[in-house]
Structures are given as structure tokens and as C-alpha cells.
Amino acid sequence: LEGLVCYISSTVEESYDQAGKANDISGAGIVFNSVGTNVTRDANIASTGAPGWKFDGNGYFECSVNPRVWDGGGDMTLVLVMYAETLSTRATVFELAGGPYSSYQQSIAVTWETNNNLSYYSRYSPSYDDGGTSTMGNDEWVMMAITISSGLNAGARNGEYSKNGAAWTTNYNSNSNTALIRGNNIRIGGGYAGTMGACALGAVLLYNRELSDGEISKLYSETIQPRFGIGASAAGDPTRTTFVDLRPPLTIPMDMFFKTSAGT
């Protein structure tokens, strides 16, 4: 949780309202509004057993009040949980809009490409930095994370990605020798390359630091993977087992049951 400044999740009741709008539950107080057609929360994305926000190509979430709680300028980590589908046109998944340049020339912008990977961009002169991830698969939940070192100076900026909690992999071209210009409004699901359509998002986490290999692995295995059933062979299959030692000296009466409605 150290450095976590935004957390929205379609699996946590406090993180969405009746209309489906995303609510930050990190405690930092970031407030999102729905822009355009309301993004809806579906309780069972594509019969996976996991909920998600569905985008229709016309709506997205935006924070325009005190967005610089997280500005993507210093050391940062962005975690995206998405229902991976093959897109016919590229779209912006995440960006910081506003400022003198396009979002991909400032703090960070992340694009969902038609070959089903993510591209991410930062800084502006003499050319913008760029990086990419591996492909996400198709018709399945996936956790993609991006971590980048500080861009608030003229030195090289390092960028890495992780898929489903794997160790960080470097794939970033540091093309700029100029300190970045911070973006403003945090946007999820829409931006410079278009709005997400016919696809879904499950969670977004923003950190004001770079997570380690161990931390991204633990976040995936203990929080994201069991909540979204990533890697399950079929909807409803168990995805994680925890063994608890109930031998003496435990003396408190206890019960164990399976909550069939939630598959838990």
C-alpha cells in the first residue's frame, strides 16, 4: 500500500455507485466523473464470473478536481486490470490530459493497440519516449503493469512492464533529454487516441513509486488474480487455495462454508 494514491476496482462495492461510476478507495480522495455516455458496470463480464466496467466507445472516467495527487512525473507505477479483447481500432486506456502538449508528450499516456498490446509514451523533446508491453491474449482477464522512473529531469527515463505479476521487463526508448511537462486531468478509458469500445476494465491502481518484482508479484497473486479469476480454466473454477492450521491450541468454535453465489 505504500505510495498508493488511487485504487478503483469493479470487485469492491465501495468503489462504484448505483450508476456504475468509479470511486477511488485508496483514501487519497481522487474523484472521478463519467464523461459522455455513462460507463456501465457489468456484474459478469463475458461469463467470466468477474465484474468489470464496460466501455462503448463514447464514455470514459475523468478526474478534474485536484488530479495532481498523482501526476506521473516522478517515479510511478500504473496497474491496469483489463478484459483483453482484439480491438479493431486503437484507443487510449489511460492518460493525463491538459497542459501545453498532447498527453503522450507529457507525463504518460497508454494506448491499447490493435495487435492487443499496450504502448506507453512520455516527455516531448527532441522526441517523445515510448515503450510497449507483450500481447495480452484474447477473451480473458489480464493484469498489465507499467513502472517508470522519474522524468522530472533531463536524464534518461527507464520504463518496464509486467504481465500477470511476472518480473519487470524493460521495453522503453528514452528519446527525450528534456524534463517532462506534467499533465493534469486523469482520464481512464479515453483520450488522444480515442475512447475504449467493446472492451472492459476491472481495476486501476496508481503508485507514486516504482514497485519491486516481489511487490508486483504479491499484488497479483494475493489481490488481483483471485478477484478476477485470472488463469482459471473455466468460469467458476477455484483459482487460489489458502491452507490454515486449525490444530490446538485453537479453542474458538469455527465453521467453514462455500459461498456458492460468489464462487468463493
CSV table of N, CA and C in Angstrom, one decimal, residues 35-37 39 55-61 87 89-93 188-199:
chain,number,residue,atom,x,y,z
A,35,VAL,N,-17.8,10.9,-18.2
A,35,VAL,CA,-17.9,11.8,-19.4
A,35,VAL,C,-18.5,11.1,-20.6
A,36,GLY,N,-19.4,11.8,-21.3
A,36,GLY,CA,-20.0,11.1,-22.4
A,36,GLY,C,-21.1,10.1,-21.9
A,37,THR,N,-21.3,9.1,-22.7
A,37,THR,CA,-22.2,8.0,-22.4
A,37,THR,C,-21.6,7.3,-21.1
A,39,VAL,N,-20.3,5.0,-18.5
A,39,VAL,CA,-19.7,3.7,-18.5
A,39,VAL,C,-20.4,2.8,-17.5
A,55,PHE,N,-17.0,-0.4,-21.7
A,55,PHE,CA,-16.9,0.9,-22.4
A,55,PHE,C,-17.6,0.7,-23.8
A,56,ASP,N,-18.2,1.7,-24.3
A,56,ASP,CA,-19.0,1.6,-25.5
A,56,ASP,C,-18.4,2.5,-26.6
A,57,GLY,N,-17.2,3.1,-26.4
A,57,GLY,CA,-16.6,4.0,-27.4
A,57,GLY,C,-17.1,5.4,-27.3
A,58,ASN,N,-17.9,5.8,-26.3
A,58,ASN,CA,-18.4,7.1,-26.2
A,58,ASN,C,-18.2,7.7,-24.8
A,59,GLY,N,-17.9,6.9,-23.8
A,59,GLY,CA,-17.7,7.4,-22.4
A,59,GLY,C,-16.4,6.9,-21.8
A,60,TYR,N,-16.0,7.7,-20.8
A,60,TYR,CA,-14.8,7.4,-20.0
A,60,TYR,C,-14.9,8.1,-18.6
A,61,PHE,N,-13.9,7.8,-17.8
A,61,PHE,CA,-13.9,8.4,-16.4
A,61,PHE,C,-12.8,9.5,-16.5
A,87,LEU,N,-9.0,-5.4,-30.5
A,87,LEU,CA,-9.7,-4.2,-30.9
A,87,LEU,C,-9.5,-4.0,-32.4
A,89,THR,N,-9.8,-0.8,-33.7
A,89,THR,CA,-9.1,0.5,-33.7
A,89,THR,C,-8.5,0.7,-32.4
A,90,ARG,N,-7.3,1.4,-32.4
A,90,ARG,CA,-6.6,1.7,-31.2
A,90,ARG,C,-7.4,2.7,-30.3
A,91,ALA,N,-7.1,2.6,-29.0
A,91,ALA,CA,-7.8,3.5,-28.1
A,91,ALA,C,-7.0,3.8,-26.9
A,92,THR,N,-7.2,5.0,-26.3
A,92,THR,CA,-6.5,5.4,-25.1
A,92,THR,C,-7.1,4.7,-23.9
A,93,VAL,N,-6.2,4.0,-23.1
A,93,VAL,CA,-6.7,3.3,-21.9
A,93,VAL,C,-6.5,4.3,-20.7
A,188,ILE,N,-9.4,7.8,-17.7
A,188,ILE,CA,-9.4,6.3,-17.8
A,188,ILE,C,-10.4,5.9,-18.8
A,189,GLY,N,-9.9,5.3,-19.9
A,189,GLY,CA,-10.8,4.7,-20.9
A,189,GLY,C,-11.0,5.7,-22.1
A,190,GLY,N,-10.3,6.8,-22.2
A,190,GLY,CA,-10.5,7.7,-23.3
A,190,GLY,C,-9.4,8.7,-23.3
A,191,GLY,N,-9.1,9.3,-24.5
A,191,GLY,CA,-8.1,10.3,-24.6
A,191,GLY,C,-7.7,10.5,-26.1
A,192,TYR,N,-6.4,10.9,-26.2
A,192,TYR,CA,-5.9,11.4,-27.5
A,192,TYR,C,-6.1,10.4,-28.7
A,193,ALA,N,-6.0,9.1,-28.4
A,193,ALA,CA,-6.1,8.1,-29.5
A,193,ALA,C,-7.6,7.5,-29.6
A,194,GLY,N,-8.5,8.1,-28.9
A,194,GLY,CA,-9.9,7.6,-29.0
A,194,GLY,C,-10.3,6.9,-27.7
A,195,THR,N,-11.6,6.6,-27.6
A,195,THR,CA,-12.2,6.1,-26.4
A,195,THR,C,-12.4,4.5,-26.6
A,196,MET,N,-12.2,3.9,-25.5
A,196,MET,CA,-12.3,2.4,-25.4
A,196,MET,C,-13.7,2.0,-25.8
A,197,GLY,N,-13.8,1.0,-26.7
A,197,GLY,CA,-15.1,0.5,-27.0
A,197,GLY,C,-15.1,-1.0,-27.1
A,198,ALA,N,-16.3,-1.6,-26.8
A,198,ALA,CA,-16.4,-3.1,-26.8
A,198,ALA,C,-15.3,-3.8,-26.0
A,199,CYS,N,-14.9,-3.2,-24.9
A,199,CYS,CA,-13.9,-3.9,-24.0
A,199,CYS,C,-14.2,-3.5,-22.6
